[in-house]
Coordinates of C-alpha atoms and ligand atoms in Angstrom, one line a residue:
M1 CA 64.3 -69.7 -158.9
S2 CA 67.0 -71.5 -160.7
S3 CA 66.0 -73.3 -163.8
N4 CA 67.3 -76.6 -164.9
S5 CA 68.5 -78.3 -167.8
Q6 CA 65.2 -79.9 -168.6
L7 CA 65.5 -78.8 -172.3
E8 CA 68.4 -81.0 -172.9
K9 CA 66.2 -84.1 -172.2
E10 CA 63.2 -82.9 -174.2
R11 CA 62.4 -84.7 -177.4
V12 CA 63.6 -83.6 -180.7
P13 CA 60.9 -81.7 -182.7
S14 CA 60.0 -83.3 -186.1
I15 CA 58.9 -79.9 -187.3
V16 CA 60.1 -76.5 -186.4
I17 CA 58.2 -73.4 -187.0
L18 CA 60.1 -70.2 -187.3
D19 CA 57.8 -67.5 -186.0
F20 CA 57.7 -64.2 -188.0
G21 CA 55.1 -62.8 -185.7
S22 CA 51.9 -64.2 -187.1
Q23 CA 48.9 -64.6 -184.8
Y24 CA 48.6 -68.1 -186.3
S25 CA 52.2 -69.4 -185.5
E26 CA 51.0 -71.4 -182.4
L27 CA 48.1 -72.6 -184.3
I28 CA 50.3 -74.3 -186.9
A29 CA 52.2 -76.0 -184.2
R30 CA 48.9 -77.2 -182.8
R31 CA 47.7 -78.4 -186.1
I32 CA 50.8 -80.4 -186.7
R33 CA 50.7 -82.0 -183.4
E34 CA 47.1 -83.1 -184.3
T35 CA 48.7 -85.3 -186.9
E36 CA 50.8 -86.9 -183.9
V37 CA 53.9 -85.1 -185.0
Y38 CA 55.8 -83.0 -182.5
S39 CA 56.4 -79.4 -183.5
I40 CA 57.7 -76.4 -181.6
V41 CA 57.9 -72.7 -182.3
M42 CA 61.2 -70.8 -182.5
G43 CA 62.2 -67.3 -183.3
Y44 CA 62.6 -66.5 -187.0
S45 CA 66.2 -65.5 -186.5
T46 CA 67.2 -69.0 -185.2
S47 CA 70.4 -69.8 -186.9
A48 CA 70.9 -72.6 -189.5
E49 CA 73.6 -73.9 -187.2
Q50 CA 71.1 -74.2 -184.3
L51 CA 68.7 -75.9 -186.8
R52 CA 71.4 -78.2 -188.1
E53 CA 72.0 -79.4 -184.5
L54 CA 68.4 -79.8 -183.7
A55 CA 68.0 -81.8 -187.0
P56 CA 64.1 -81.4 -187.5
K57 CA 62.6 -83.2 -190.4
G58 CA 60.9 -80.2 -191.7
I59 CA 60.8 -76.4 -191.3
I60 CA 57.8 -74.0 -191.5
L61 CA 58.2 -70.3 -192.0
S62 CA 55.1 -68.7 -190.3
G63 CA 53.2 -65.7 -191.6
G64 CA 53.9 -62.2 -190.2
P65 CA 52.8 -58.5 -190.2
N66 CA 55.7 -57.1 -192.2
S67 CA 56.4 -56.5 -195.9
V68 CA 59.4 -58.5 -196.9
Y69 CA 60.7 -55.8 -199.3
E70 CA 60.8 -53.2 -196.6
E71 CA 64.0 -52.2 -195.0
G72 CA 64.6 -54.1 -191.8
A73 CA 61.9 -56.6 -192.5
P74 CA 62.6 -59.9 -190.6
L75 CA 64.3 -62.6 -192.8
S76 CA 65.7 -66.1 -192.2
D77 CA 69.5 -67.0 -191.8
P78 CA 70.2 -67.3 -195.4
E79 CA 72.0 -70.5 -194.7
I80 CA 68.8 -72.4 -193.8
W81 CA 68.2 -72.8 -197.7
N82 CA 71.3 -75.1 -197.7
L83 CA 70.3 -77.3 -194.8
G84 CA 68.9 -80.0 -197.1
I85 CA 65.6 -80.0 -194.9
P86 CA 62.2 -79.4 -196.5
I87 CA 60.9 -76.0 -196.0
L88 CA 57.2 -74.7 -196.2
G89 CA 56.6 -71.0 -196.3
V90 CA 53.2 -69.8 -195.1
C91 CA 52.0 -66.3 -196.3
Y92 CA 54.7 -64.0 -195.2
G93 CA 57.0 -67.1 -194.9
M94 CA 56.5 -67.8 -198.5
Q95 CA 57.5 -64.2 -199.3
V96 CA 60.7 -64.6 -197.4
M97 CA 61.4 -67.7 -199.4
V98 CA 60.8 -66.0 -202.6
Q99 CA 62.8 -63.0 -201.7
Q100 CA 65.8 -64.8 -200.3
L101 CA 65.9 -67.2 -203.2
G102 CA 66.0 -64.4 -206.0
G103 CA 62.2 -63.9 -206.8
R104 CA 60.3 -60.7 -206.2
V105 CA 57.4 -59.7 -203.9
T106 CA 55.5 -56.6 -204.4
S107 CA 52.4 -54.8 -202.9
A108 CA 49.3 -56.4 -204.1
I109 CA 47.4 -53.1 -204.5
G110 CA 43.8 -53.6 -205.7
K111 CA 44.6 -57.4 -205.5
A112 CA 44.9 -57.9 -201.7
E113 CA 42.8 -60.8 -200.5
Y114 CA 41.2 -61.2 -197.2
G115 CA 38.9 -64.1 -196.3
K116 CA 37.8 -67.1 -198.1
A117 CA 39.0 -67.8 -201.7
P118 CA 38.5 -71.0 -203.9
L119 CA 41.9 -72.5 -204.8
H120 CA 42.4 -73.6 -208.4
V121 CA 44.9 -76.4 -208.3
D122 CA 47.4 -76.6 -211.3
D123 CA 49.7 -79.3 -209.8
P124 CA 47.9 -81.8 -207.7
T125 CA 51.2 -83.5 -206.6
A126 CA 53.4 -83.4 -203.5
L127 CA 52.0 -80.6 -201.2
L128 CA 48.6 -80.6 -202.9
T129 CA 48.0 -84.3 -203.3
N130 CA 44.2 -84.8 -202.6
V131 CA 43.5 -81.1 -202.2
E132 CA 40.5 -80.7 -204.3
S133 CA 40.6 -77.9 -207.0
G134 CA 38.0 -75.3 -206.1
S135 CA 38.2 -75.9 -202.4
T136 CA 38.2 -72.9 -200.0
M137 CA 41.3 -71.4 -198.5
W138 CA 41.7 -68.7 -196.0
M139 CA 43.6 -65.7 -197.5
S140 CA 44.9 -62.7 -195.6
H141 CA 47.7 -60.7 -197.5
C142 CA 48.3 -57.3 -199.1
D143 CA 51.6 -58.4 -200.7
A144 CA 52.1 -61.0 -203.5
V145 CA 54.8 -62.8 -205.3
E146 CA 55.3 -61.1 -208.6
E147 CA 58.2 -63.2 -209.9
L148 CA 59.2 -66.7 -208.9
P149 CA 62.8 -67.6 -208.0
D150 CA 64.6 -69.9 -210.6
G151 CA 63.3 -73.3 -210.8
F152 CA 60.1 -72.7 -208.9
V153 CA 56.7 -73.6 -210.4
R154 CA 53.1 -72.7 -209.7
L155 CA 51.0 -75.3 -207.8
A156 CA 47.9 -73.3 -207.4
R157 CA 46.2 -69.9 -207.9
T158 CA 43.2 -68.0 -206.8
S159 CA 41.3 -65.4 -208.9
N160 CA 43.3 -62.5 -207.3
T161 CA 46.6 -64.3 -206.7
L162 CA 48.6 -66.0 -209.3
E163 CA 51.1 -67.5 -207.2
A164 CA 48.9 -68.9 -204.4
A165 CA 51.0 -72.0 -204.0
I166 CA 54.5 -72.6 -205.3
A167 CA 57.2 -75.3 -205.3
L168 CA 60.8 -76.1 -206.0
H169 CA 60.2 -79.8 -206.0
S170 CA 63.9 -80.8 -206.4
R171 CA 64.8 -79.2 -203.0
N172 CA 61.4 -79.8 -201.2
F173 CA 60.7 -76.1 -200.9
Y174 CA 57.0 -75.1 -200.9
G175 CA 55.2 -71.8 -200.3
V176 CA 51.4 -71.0 -199.8
Q177 CA 49.9 -67.6 -199.8
F178 CA 47.0 -68.8 -197.7
H179 CA 46.7 -70.1 -194.3
P180 CA 46.2 -74.0 -194.3
E181 CA 46.1 -73.9 -190.4
V182 CA 42.9 -72.1 -190.0
V183 CA 39.6 -74.0 -189.9
H184 CA 38.2 -72.1 -192.9
S185 CA 40.8 -73.6 -195.1
I186 CA 38.7 -76.6 -196.0
D187 CA 41.6 -78.9 -197.3
G188 CA 44.2 -77.3 -195.1
M189 CA 44.7 -80.3 -192.9
I190 CA 45.3 -82.5 -196.0
M191 CA 48.1 -80.2 -197.0
I192 CA 49.6 -80.2 -193.6
R193 CA 49.6 -84.0 -193.5
N194 CA 51.1 -84.0 -197.1
F195 CA 53.9 -81.9 -195.8
V196 CA 54.7 -83.7 -192.6
Y197 CA 54.2 -87.2 -193.9
N198 CA 54.8 -87.2 -197.6
I199 CA 57.4 -84.6 -197.9
C200 CA 59.1 -84.6 -194.5
C201 CA 58.7 -88.3 -193.9
C202 CA 57.8 -87.7 -190.2
Q203 CA 56.5 -90.6 -187.9
P204 CA 53.4 -90.3 -185.9
N205 CA 54.8 -90.6 -182.4
W206 CA 53.7 -87.5 -180.7
T207 CA 50.9 -89.4 -178.7
T208 CA 49.5 -88.9 -175.2
S209 CA 50.8 -92.1 -173.9
A210 CA 54.2 -91.4 -175.3
F211 CA 54.3 -88.0 -173.6
I212 CA 53.3 -89.5 -170.4
D213 CA 56.0 -92.2 -170.4
E214 CA 58.6 -89.6 -171.4
A215 CA 57.5 -87.0 -168.9
I216 CA 57.5 -89.5 -166.1
A217 CA 61.0 -90.8 -166.9
N218 CA 62.2 -87.2 -167.1
V219 CA 60.7 -86.2 -163.8
R220 CA 62.2 -89.3 -162.2
S221 CA 65.7 -88.6 -163.5
Q222 CA 65.5 -85.0 -162.7
V223 CA 64.1 -85.2 -159.1
G224 CA 65.9 -88.4 -158.0
D225 CA 64.8 -89.1 -154.4
K226 CA 64.2 -85.3 -153.5
K227 CA 61.0 -83.7 -152.5
V228 CA 58.7 -81.7 -154.5
L229 CA 56.0 -79.1 -153.6
L230 CA 53.0 -78.2 -155.8
A231 CA 50.6 -75.4 -155.3
L232 CA 47.2 -77.2 -156.2
S233 CA 44.3 -75.0 -157.2
G234 CA 42.0 -77.6 -158.6
G235 CA 42.2 -76.1 -162.1
V236 CA 43.1 -78.6 -165.1
D237 CA 46.9 -77.8 -165.2
S238 CA 47.7 -78.2 -161.5
S239 CA 45.4 -81.3 -161.3
T240 CA 46.8 -82.9 -164.2
L241 CA 50.3 -82.2 -162.8
A242 CA 49.5 -83.6 -159.5
F243 CA 48.4 -86.8 -161.1
L244 CA 51.5 -87.1 -163.3
L245 CA 53.9 -86.4 -160.4
K246 CA 52.1 -88.8 -158.2
K247 CA 52.6 -91.4 -160.8
A248 CA 56.2 -90.4 -161.3
I249 CA 57.5 -89.8 -157.8
G250 CA 54.6 -91.0 -155.4
N251 CA 55.1 -89.9 -151.9
Q252 CA 57.9 -87.4 -152.7
L253 CA 55.2 -85.1 -153.8
T254 CA 53.3 -82.9 -151.4
C255 CA 50.6 -80.6 -152.8
M256 CA 49.5 -77.4 -150.9
F257 CA 46.1 -76.1 -151.4
I258 CA 45.5 -72.7 -150.2
D259 CA 41.8 -72.0 -149.5
Q260 CA 41.6 -68.2 -150.0
G261 CA 37.9 -68.3 -149.3
F262 CA 37.0 -67.3 -152.9
M263 CA 36.2 -70.7 -154.3
R264 CA 32.8 -71.9 -155.5
K265 CA 30.4 -73.6 -153.4
G266 CA 31.6 -77.1 -152.3
E267 CA 34.9 -76.8 -154.2
P268 CA 37.4 -76.9 -151.3
E269 CA 35.6 -80.0 -150.0
F270 CA 35.4 -81.7 -153.4
L271 CA 39.1 -81.1 -154.0
M272 CA 40.2 -82.7 -150.6
E273 CA 38.0 -85.6 -151.1
F274 CA 39.1 -86.1 -154.5
F275 CA 42.7 -85.8 -154.3
D276 CA 43.6 -86.6 -150.7
E277 CA 41.1 -89.3 -149.8
K278 CA 40.2 -90.9 -153.2
F279 CA 43.5 -90.8 -154.9
N280 CA 45.7 -90.6 -152.0
I281 CA 47.7 -87.6 -153.1
N282 CA 49.1 -86.0 -150.2
V283 CA 47.4 -82.6 -150.1
Q284 CA 47.8 -80.1 -147.3
Y285 CA 44.8 -78.0 -146.8
I286 CA 45.6 -74.4 -145.7
N287 CA 42.6 -72.6 -144.5
A288 CA 43.5 -68.9 -145.1
R289 CA 40.0 -67.6 -145.5
K290 CA 40.1 -65.2 -142.6
R291 CA 43.6 -63.8 -143.6
F292 CA 42.4 -63.0 -147.1
I293 CA 38.9 -61.5 -146.4
S294 CA 40.4 -59.2 -143.5
K295 CA 43.0 -57.8 -146.0
L296 CA 40.1 -57.0 -148.4
Q297 CA 38.4 -54.9 -145.9
G298 CA 37.3 -51.5 -147.4
I299 CA 39.1 -52.3 -150.6
T300 CA 36.9 -51.4 -153.7
D301 CA 39.4 -50.8 -156.5
P302 CA 39.7 -54.0 -158.8
E303 CA 43.5 -53.8 -159.3
E304 CA 44.1 -53.1 -155.7
K305 CA 42.0 -56.2 -154.8
R306 CA 44.1 -58.4 -157.2
R307 CA 47.3 -57.0 -156.0
I308 CA 46.4 -57.7 -152.3
I309 CA 45.2 -61.2 -153.0
G310 CA 48.3 -62.0 -155.0
T311 CA 50.6 -60.7 -152.4
E312 CA 48.8 -62.5 -149.6
F313 CA 49.0 -65.8 -151.7
I314 CA 52.6 -65.5 -151.9
R315 CA 52.9 -64.7 -148.1
V316 CA 50.9 -67.8 -147.2
F317 CA 52.7 -70.0 -149.6
E318 CA 56.0 -69.0 -148.3
E319 CA 55.1 -69.6 -144.6
E320 CA 53.4 -72.9 -145.2
S321 CA 56.2 -74.2 -147.4
I322 CA 58.7 -73.6 -144.6
K323 CA 56.4 -75.4 -142.1
L324 CA 55.9 -78.3 -144.5
G325 CA 59.3 -78.4 -146.0
P326 CA 62.1 -78.4 -146.5
F327 CA 61.6 -78.9 -150.4
D328 CA 64.1 -79.1 -153.1
Y329 CA 61.7 -78.7 -156.1
L330 CA 58.7 -76.6 -156.8
A331 CA 56.3 -78.1 -159.5
Q332 CA 54.7 -75.7 -161.8
G333 CA 51.8 -76.1 -164.4
T334 CA 53.6 -73.8 -166.9
L335 CA 52.2 -74.5 -170.5
Y336 CA 53.7 -74.0 -173.8
P337 CA 52.0 -70.7 -174.8
D338 CA 53.8 -69.2 -171.7
V339 CA 57.1 -70.5 -172.8
I340 CA 56.7 -69.1 -176.2
E341 CA 55.6 -65.7 -174.8
S342 CA 58.3 -65.5 -172.2
S343 CA 60.9 -66.5 -174.7
G344 CA 60.0 -63.4 -176.6
T345 CA 59.4 -65.0 -180.1
N346 CA 56.9 -62.2 -180.9
I347 CA 57.6 -59.4 -183.3
D348 CA 56.9 -55.8 -183.3
P349 CA 55.0 -55.2 -186.4
K350 CA 56.5 -51.7 -186.9
T351 CA 60.2 -52.5 -186.3
G352 CA 60.3 -56.3 -186.9
D353 CA 62.2 -56.6 -183.7
R354 CA 61.5 -59.6 -181.4
I355 CA 59.6 -58.4 -178.2
A356 CA 58.5 -60.2 -175.3
V357 CA 54.7 -59.9 -175.1
K358 CA 53.3 -58.5 -171.8
I359 CA 51.0 -61.2 -170.6
K360 CA 47.9 -59.5 -169.0
S361 CA 48.9 -58.5 -165.6
H362 CA 46.0 -60.3 -163.9
H363 CA 47.0 -63.6 -165.4
N364 CA 50.1 -63.5 -163.4
V365 CA 48.4 -62.7 -160.1
G366 CA 48.3 -65.7 -157.9
G367 CA 51.5 -67.0 -159.4
L368 CA 54.7 -67.5 -157.3
P369 CA 57.5 -64.9 -157.0
K370 CA 60.8 -65.4 -159.0
D371 CA 63.2 -65.5 -156.1
L372 CA 61.9 -68.5 -154.2
Q373 CA 64.8 -70.9 -153.4
F374 CA 63.4 -73.9 -155.3
K375 CA 64.4 -75.7 -158.6
L376 CA 61.5 -76.0 -161.1
V377 CA 60.0 -79.0 -162.3
E378 CA 57.7 -78.1 -165.2
P379 CA 56.7 -81.3 -167.1
L380 CA 53.8 -79.7 -169.0
R381 CA 55.8 -76.9 -170.2
M382 CA 55.8 -78.0 -174.0
L383 CA 52.1 -78.8 -174.0
F384 CA 49.1 -76.7 -175.3
K385 CA 46.0 -76.6 -173.1
D386 CA 44.1 -79.2 -175.3
E387 CA 47.1 -81.6 -174.8
V388 CA 47.1 -81.1 -171.1
R389 CA 43.3 -82.1 -171.1
K390 CA 44.2 -85.3 -173.1
V391 CA 47.0 -86.1 -170.5
G392 CA 44.7 -85.4 -167.7
R393 CA 42.0 -87.7 -169.1
A394 CA 44.7 -90.4 -169.8
L395 CA 45.8 -90.3 -166.2
G396 CA 42.3 -90.8 -164.9
L397 CA 41.2 -87.2 -164.0
P398 CA 37.3 -87.0 -164.2
E399 CA 35.4 -84.8 -166.7
E400 CA 34.5 -82.6 -163.8
I401 CA 38.0 -81.5 -163.5
V402 CA 39.3 -81.9 -167.1
G403 CA 36.3 -80.2 -168.8
R404 CA 35.7 -77.5 -166.4
H405 CA 35.3 -73.9 -167.3
P406 CA 38.3 -71.6 -166.6
F407 CA 38.1 -69.9 -163.2
P408 CA 40.4 -67.0 -162.3
G409 CA 43.0 -67.2 -159.6
P410 CA 41.4 -64.7 -157.3
G411 CA 38.1 -66.5 -157.7
L412 CA 34.8 -65.1 -156.6
A413 CA 36.7 -62.0 -155.1
I414 CA 36.7 -60.5 -158.7
R415 CA 33.1 -61.4 -159.4
I416 CA 32.0 -59.2 -156.7
L417 CA 32.3 -55.6 -157.6
G418 CA 33.5 -53.3 -154.9
E419 CA 34.2 -54.5 -151.4
V420 CA 34.3 -58.2 -150.8
T421 CA 32.4 -59.3 -147.7
D422 CA 31.4 -62.8 -146.3
E423 CA 27.8 -61.9 -146.8
K424 CA 28.3 -61.1 -150.5
L425 CA 30.5 -64.2 -151.0
N426 CA 27.7 -66.4 -149.6
C427 CA 25.2 -64.9 -151.8
L428 CA 27.3 -65.1 -154.9
R429 CA 28.3 -68.7 -154.2
D430 CA 24.6 -69.7 -154.1
A431 CA 23.7 -67.7 -157.2
D432 CA 26.8 -69.3 -159.0
L433 CA 25.8 -72.7 -158.2
I434 CA 22.4 -72.2 -159.8
V435 CA 23.7 -70.8 -163.0
R436 CA 26.1 -73.8 -163.2
E437 CA 23.6 -76.4 -162.3
E438 CA 21.0 -75.0 -164.8
I439 CA 23.5 -74.8 -167.6
K440 CA 24.5 -78.5 -167.0
Q441 CA 21.0 -79.5 -166.6
A442 CA 20.2 -78.0 -170.1
G443 CA 23.2 -79.9 -171.5
L444 CA 24.9 -76.9 -172.5
Y445 CA 28.0 -76.9 -170.1
H446 CA 30.5 -78.2 -172.6
E447 CA 29.3 -75.9 -175.3
I448 CA 29.9 -72.8 -173.4
W449 CA 33.3 -71.3 -172.5
Q450 CA 32.3 -69.9 -169.2
A451 CA 29.0 -69.5 -167.3
F452 CA 28.9 -67.7 -164.0
A453 CA 27.3 -65.2 -161.8
V454 CA 28.5 -61.6 -160.9
L455 CA 27.3 -59.6 -157.9
L456 CA 26.7 -55.9 -158.2
P457 CA 27.0 -53.9 -155.1
V458 CA 24.0 -51.7 -155.9
C459 CA 20.4 -52.1 -154.4
S460 CA 17.2 -51.8 -156.3
V461 CA 13.6 -52.1 -155.3
G462 CA 11.6 -55.2 -155.6
V463 CA 8.6 -56.7 -154.1
M464 CA 8.2 -60.3 -152.7
G465 CA 4.9 -61.3 -151.4
D466 CA 3.6 -58.1 -149.6
Q467 CA 7.1 -57.0 -148.8
R468 CA 9.1 -54.3 -150.6
T469 CA 12.7 -55.5 -151.0
Y470 CA 15.8 -53.4 -151.5
D471 CA 18.4 -56.0 -152.6
W472 CA 21.5 -56.7 -154.8
P473 CA 21.2 -57.7 -158.6
I474 CA 23.0 -60.8 -159.9
V475 CA 24.5 -60.7 -163.4
V476 CA 24.4 -63.9 -165.4
R477 CA 27.4 -63.9 -167.8
C478 CA 27.7 -66.7 -170.3
V479 CA 30.2 -66.6 -173.1
S480 CA 31.4 -68.7 -176.0
S481 CA 35.1 -68.4 -176.9
E482 CA 38.1 -70.3 -178.4
D483 CA 40.7 -69.0 -176.1
G484 CA 39.3 -66.4 -173.8
M485 CA 40.9 -63.6 -175.9
T486 CA 37.8 -62.9 -177.8
A487 CA 34.3 -64.0 -176.8
D488 CA 30.7 -63.7 -177.7
W489 CA 27.7 -63.8 -175.3
S490 CA 25.8 -67.1 -175.4
R491 CA 22.4 -67.1 -176.8
L492 CA 20.7 -69.1 -174.1
P493 CA 17.1 -70.5 -174.5
D494 CA 14.4 -68.2 -172.8
S495 CA 13.2 -71.2 -170.9
L496 CA 16.6 -71.8 -169.3
L497 CA 17.1 -68.1 -168.5
E498 CA 13.6 -68.1 -166.9
I499 CA 14.5 -71.1 -164.7
M500 CA 17.8 -69.4 -163.6
S501 CA 16.2 -66.1 -162.8
N502 CA 13.3 -67.7 -160.7
R503 CA 15.6 -69.9 -158.8
I504 CA 18.1 -67.1 -158.0
V505 CA 15.6 -64.6 -156.7
N506 CA 13.7 -67.3 -154.9
E507 CA 16.5 -69.3 -153.5
V508 CA 19.4 -66.7 -153.0
Q509 CA 19.1 -64.5 -149.9
G510 CA 19.7 -60.8 -150.7
V511 CA 19.1 -60.9 -154.3
N512 CA 15.8 -59.5 -156.0
R513 CA 16.8 -59.0 -159.5
V514 CA 18.6 -61.0 -162.3
V515 CA 20.1 -59.3 -165.4
L516 CA 21.8 -60.8 -168.4
D517 CA 25.0 -59.6 -169.9
I518 CA 24.9 -59.4 -173.6
T519 CA 28.3 -57.9 -174.4
S520 CA 30.9 -59.4 -176.5
K521 CA 34.6 -59.2 -175.9
P522 CA 35.8 -56.8 -177.1
P523 CA 34.6 -54.3 -176.1
G524 CA 33.6 -55.9 -172.8
T525 CA 35.8 -58.3 -170.9
I526 CA 34.7 -61.8 -169.8
E527 CA 35.1 -61.0 -166.1
W528 CA 33.5 -58.0 -164.5
E529 CA 36.1 -57.3 -161.7
Ligands
XMP601 P1 38.9 -61.2 -169.3 O1 38.0 -60.9 -168.2 O2 40.2 -60.5 -169.3 O3 39.3 -62.8 -169.1 O4 38.2 -61.1 -170.6 C1 40.0 -63.7 -170.0 C2 39.9 -65.0 -169.4 O5 41.0 -65.0 -168.3 C3 40.3 -65.5 -167.3 N1 40.9 -64.8 -166.0 C4 41.9 -65.4 -165.2 N2 42.5 -66.6 -165.3 N3 43.8 -66.0 -163.4 C5 43.4 -66.8 -164.3 O6 44.0 -67.9 -164.3 C6 43.2 -64.8 -163.3 O7 43.6 -63.9 -162.5 C7 42.3 -64.5 -164.3 N4 41.5 -63.4 -164.5 C8 40.8 -63.6 -165.6 C9 38.8 -65.3 -167.4 O8 38.1 -66.1 -166.4 C10 38.7 -65.5 -168.7 O9 38.6 -66.9 -169.0

């Protein structure tokens, strides 16, 4: 696939975050965007020259896992201190600032701080304007600033850390040892606003409507009068993309919806009705159910199932795109976290080298091969998931799509353990619908990250009426999560579980038992596979 020069047309970031490998780098970018200021994440070794060209209004050095005094620890280009741009160092980023400007950082043996700590404000100006003295901030460090560089002053301290917030006011350099971006830092957002608005003088122009206008103009100028193909899955990303592209290029857009046969009850029908009939978006429905299920015959290994589904998806896509085409462009719902990950801004905690993080293999299954002869249109590539939802809503997508729970690409096939058969699929579809209906009925759908049913291919004895049964169990899996990386099992009310269980054993053919999964992630995963 050939890429295009989309980047050149992208808007200039107001704030650049230089990533030293912290798990919170993306979160800093999201928090800044919440203040309607556009920010992006770049590698820590981005040169001063690149930054001068980009001309952001402020730079933030993120945290990171290294010790700044160790040999080979990642540092900034020393020229960034001469750019005349305000800089905020967060945790490791502050230590980089101190070290590079002539101060000293040492190990904080016996004084390391993890978790919440009250911040005593000594200088309530600039960065700490309106930050209440005594307010809680989130600390996570085992090194500390021992000696400030020339001209720096202390803004705040905690009981364990003298230099918890520092400044060189004359040059607009600031450093904080804590993490203002995490929710536990009570006045963290006040600080972030102080930095972007009062210190960097940014304008609040990163809004959903501004994004939509720019994205539409960019797509139009990129695509011209050429034809675009989009693989529509019905998820938030591809649905938002379909709406955005329809608005930008109208009938030059063709969507392809491949029905693998692993969707939830009524979903293919809903998708066709919604996009094709109601919103007049050209969706080609490809019924590939038989192809997929026959490929899975006798296959029990979960990785093998995923591989087969992924390969078959690509085959069907290639065949059908030739039939429907030719197309010049392929639209993809790539999001910003994928862009950051694949640009390799992550850092090996041992060596400090930049490494590309391997995205879990299963998240790539169902994606498209790299050698298709299309140019790419990726208008959502600079957005975080919550921003995509806002764009989707603004474009008129209903809550049913925008607010829906994540659903894996291989669908119900990975929620049936062992071999996938039509009989099991029908059974799981019915059980899954009951779980979702009851969660919605209880008003809990939007409080839960995912709620679904899993079918186990073992039989156990039951009794129904006077009949002995020997049927499958259904697992109810409900979890709360922020991002799917970690999760906790949802504590559902007994009355809700009772209704679910009764309905499933009474209404679903082939099921005589319902069990509840009470495992968090880790050590469990969300899906059973
Ligand atoms: P696990 O099971 O690894 O899942 O805890 C984490 C999150 O990822 C979702 N998931 C997928 N999403 N394609 C996707 O788009 C996939 O193949 C896939 N597999 C798992 C899962 O539902 C959960 O939200």
